[in-house]
Amino acid sequence: MSTAADPELSPFRDAEQRSVANHLGLWTFLATEILFFGGLFMAYSVYRYAYPEAFAEGSRHLDFWIGTINTALLLTSSLFVALGDHAIKAGRHATLRGCLIGAWLLGALFLALKFHEYHSKYVEHLVPGLNFRYDEPTHWAPQIQLFIFLYFALTGLHAVHMLFGLGAIAWVLWLDLRGRVTAQRHGGVEMVGLYWHFVDCVWIFLYPLLYLIAHR
Amino acid sequence: MPDYLAAGHTVRSWLGTLDHKRIGLLYLASITVFFWIAAGAAGLMRWDLLTPQGDVVTSDLYNRLFTLHGVLMVWFFLIPSIPNVLGNFILPLMIGARDLAFPRLNLASWYIFMAGGALVLYAILAGGVDTGWTFYTPYSSTYANGHVMLMAVGVFVTGFSSIATGLNFIVTIHKLRAPGLTWFRLPLFVWSLYATSLILVLATPVLAITLLLVALERLAGVGVFDPKLGGDPLLFQHLFWFYSHPAVYIMILPGMGVVSETIAAFARRRVFGYRIVALSSLAIAVLGFLVWGHHMFVSSQSVYAGVVFSLLSFLVAVPSAIKVFNWTATLYRGSISFETPMLYALGFVGLFTVGGLTGLFLATLPIDVHVHDTYFVIAHFHYIMVGGMVMAYMGGIHYWWPKISGRMYHEWTARITALITFFGFNLTFFPQFVLGYLGMPRRYHVYPPEFQTLNVLSSAGASILAVGYLLPLVYLGWSFFFGRRAGPNPWGATGLEWRTPSPAPQHNFERTPVVTTEAYHRGEPTD
Amino acid sequence: MRATRSTLFRSYGVLMLLLALTAAATRLPPGPWTLPVSLVIALAKTAIVFLYFMQLRYQRGLVRIFALAGFVWLGIAGLLTFADYLTRDG
């Protein structure tokens, strides 16, 4: 009798079916995210292929160390999220909370560094649409602007996803504090974790494509 | 258990509903409004084209009319038509589920759709856009003088509604099938919705990011697509058609599904070659992603890429033709009756065949150079989208109307309307093949006088077509309140949806059904 | 089955090692291999995150297919777009 089923579970037969469906749904969503970022990656590839010199020149204006440290921050925060997910399955709430807070702080630090970098671009008159001015002698100025624009578009879109991720981590933390996460019911932690790892993966590609192509 | 219509009568019970059937009706009402706005624009254009001088509207207004027509018809009528109205309503019933996998996401997708629609309507009222529905750069960037940003944002927002629906269908079809309902027992409509959903999910994000890039190009003044600043306008076309060509299959696959259901029901036979018809939907979905460059043959795309795209485009004809052959073979020796849905389905088969074959002409490089951007192209894709998809949509509405409303419509009125639609459609669009072949370009409202006769014929057809679309509003509207009560299965069709009372109960099934037979199996169900 | 804690820590170790490697490679003189190498390293890192942090290694086949689909479709977009750009006359 499906009518006797728990209304909380509807339209699913049982918690197992719901969990499997949530997983499939989230992975499908991540596939759409790959193609969403993918359009920008396509634009990057086409123009990188057309103007390798301009891209190498543009990349010199990015801070190698900020990029590298930020990669390390995100990888570490991903580890925290994975450990938190691991802990809650054994019912260890304190570990979960510690891990989520750690991941959240690392994510916030990433964004702080990112905005510091944005700010320094502003000071150097390198923000397209705001104050872009390229004084060094080169006939690649428009193409360099294109690179810097792609840098802002890619990292900006990534940062928006980070903000959603921070919100989601805070939400899961709140759920746990309200006692709504248990060793049996931890789907939220899993889903948010998958999303957070995915956003991490996007950055794993942005890092070499934006920061590591300069001739130093 | 009350039926879903009786389950609540307040505005809130509709606008806050999580019931897939009610959400389907919300979509039905909204896309009908969008359809008539877009149809009104088409009517104005056909009126203007009665004379060669173009004396009804200014050239600028004409540009805005065809843009409005395209944007609304594509994103606010055709793409949501069968999936979001009929798919929403019927899919869970067909697979023996209580609802879609994520009912809240389903309702959210309608609100997102309406938000996008509101933005687009506002953009139209504020003065419109003159870029054409494709938003080609530099029309939409350097030379834009309409509300491109607003309209692009509207389409961008609506994209997320498409993605949400596609995702919901995919998970539902994978995870909520009734016990025993294996993949090769699924009705073919479900297969076609699955293939459609794959396209929705994998193509739409690219459109979103492309429109975002156009918006950013305009905001930041950089030349993403501007050759003066190092950009490439063809990149826009690549990204746009990577979405929009597969989107063409979003606008035909669900129609093919409806036609399979209808033909099986009214020929009273199992669909011939069921498995190959099912798999050909997937083949069309996948191959549809490999052919977008055939929109760019004369755009300075590399000629080698053109040849590759041309060859790949021919491949899509194979699964499409398989479907047509199998429908015909299903009819052979069937015990056919010509109820209204069947008339629409037969109309679909003929018109889709014409549209598909002329598609092969267009996929052939040298012929495309000759007819590119002429009325030949217009006629071709209207045969697919109006002759195909809209016919199937009307057929589907009639076929499932008893399940939706619990009532019957007046059969003979509906049959005659179907014939009027078929006649009006051909009179509108067949002359356009000739016009295009003789060289009349699309998107112009002033033309040489020798084209007038054909244009007058086409406009006359449009007025007949309008009657064919108006009449169902009247008699279906009447039937909804006053029609004769329908039984659970007025057509004697197979399928789980016909085993529920009409209108469908609030929670679909008293007991989760168990399936033991193939789709379209006639005779006693063995459970 | 799920990744154990030590698997997670080991994955993290390899990730950091790869990061050090790709960062250090920028100190070498640039060449045609610079970009491919850094992309291969990025792919390896993504594979580790997908397989262990995101538990893809322990998921059923269907989820793996969906996880791959995004990449495959992006590959289609890239392949056919570059079929144009790589064969233009100049």
CSV table of C-alpha atoms in Angstrom, one decimal, chain C residues 39-88:
chain,number,residue,atom,x,y,z
C,39,LEU,CA,46.5,19.8,-17.4
C,40,VAL,CA,47.4,16.2,-16.9
C,41,ILE,CA,48.2,16.9,-13.3
C,42,ALA,CA,44.8,18.8,-12.9
C,43,LEU,CA,43.0,15.8,-14.4
C,44,ALA,CA,44.8,13.5,-12.0
C,45,LYS,CA,43.8,15.7,-9.0
C,46,THR,CA,40.2,15.8,-10.2
C,47,ALA,CA,40.1,12.0,-10.6
C,48,ILE,CA,41.3,11.6,-7.0
C,49,VAL,CA,38.7,14.0,-5.7
C,50,PHE,CA,35.9,12.3,-7.7
C,51,LEU,CA,36.9,8.8,-6.8
C,52,TYR,CA,37.6,9.2,-3.1
C,53,PHE,CA,36.3,12.4,-1.7
C,54,MET,CA,33.1,12.1,-3.8
C,55,GLN,CA,33.1,8.3,-3.3
C,56,LEU,CA,32.5,7.7,-7.0
C,57,ARG,CA,34.7,4.5,-6.6
C,58,TYR,CA,32.0,3.1,-4.4
C,59,GLN,CA,28.9,4.2,-6.4
C,60,ARG,CA,26.8,2.1,-8.7
C,61,GLY,CA,27.4,2.2,-12.4
C,62,LEU,CA,24.6,4.6,-13.2
C,63,VAL,CA,25.9,7.4,-11.1
C,64,ARG,CA,29.4,6.9,-12.6
C,65,ILE,CA,27.9,7.2,-16.1
C,66,PHE,CA,26.2,10.5,-15.1
C,67,ALA,CA,29.4,11.8,-13.5
C,68,LEU,CA,31.2,11.1,-16.8
C,69,ALA,CA,28.5,12.4,-19.0
C,70,GLY,CA,29.3,16.1,-18.3
C,71,PHE,CA,32.9,15.6,-19.3
C,72,VAL,CA,32.1,13.6,-22.4
C,73,TRP,CA,29.6,16.2,-23.6
C,74,LEU,CA,32.1,19.0,-23.0
C,75,GLY,CA,34.6,16.9,-25.0
C,76,ILE,CA,32.1,16.8,-27.9
C,77,ALA,CA,31.7,20.5,-27.8
C,78,GLY,CA,35.4,21.0,-27.7
C,79,LEU,CA,36.2,18.5,-30.4
C,80,LEU,CA,33.7,19.8,-33.0
C,81,THR,CA,34.4,23.5,-32.3
C,82,PHE,CA,38.1,22.9,-32.8
C,83,ALA,CA,37.3,20.9,-35.9
C,84,ASP,CA,36.4,24.4,-37.2
C,85,TYR,CA,39.2,26.4,-35.6
C,86,LEU,CA,42.1,24.0,-36.5
C,87,THR,CA,41.1,23.8,-40.2
C,88,ARG,CA,40.6,27.4,-41.1
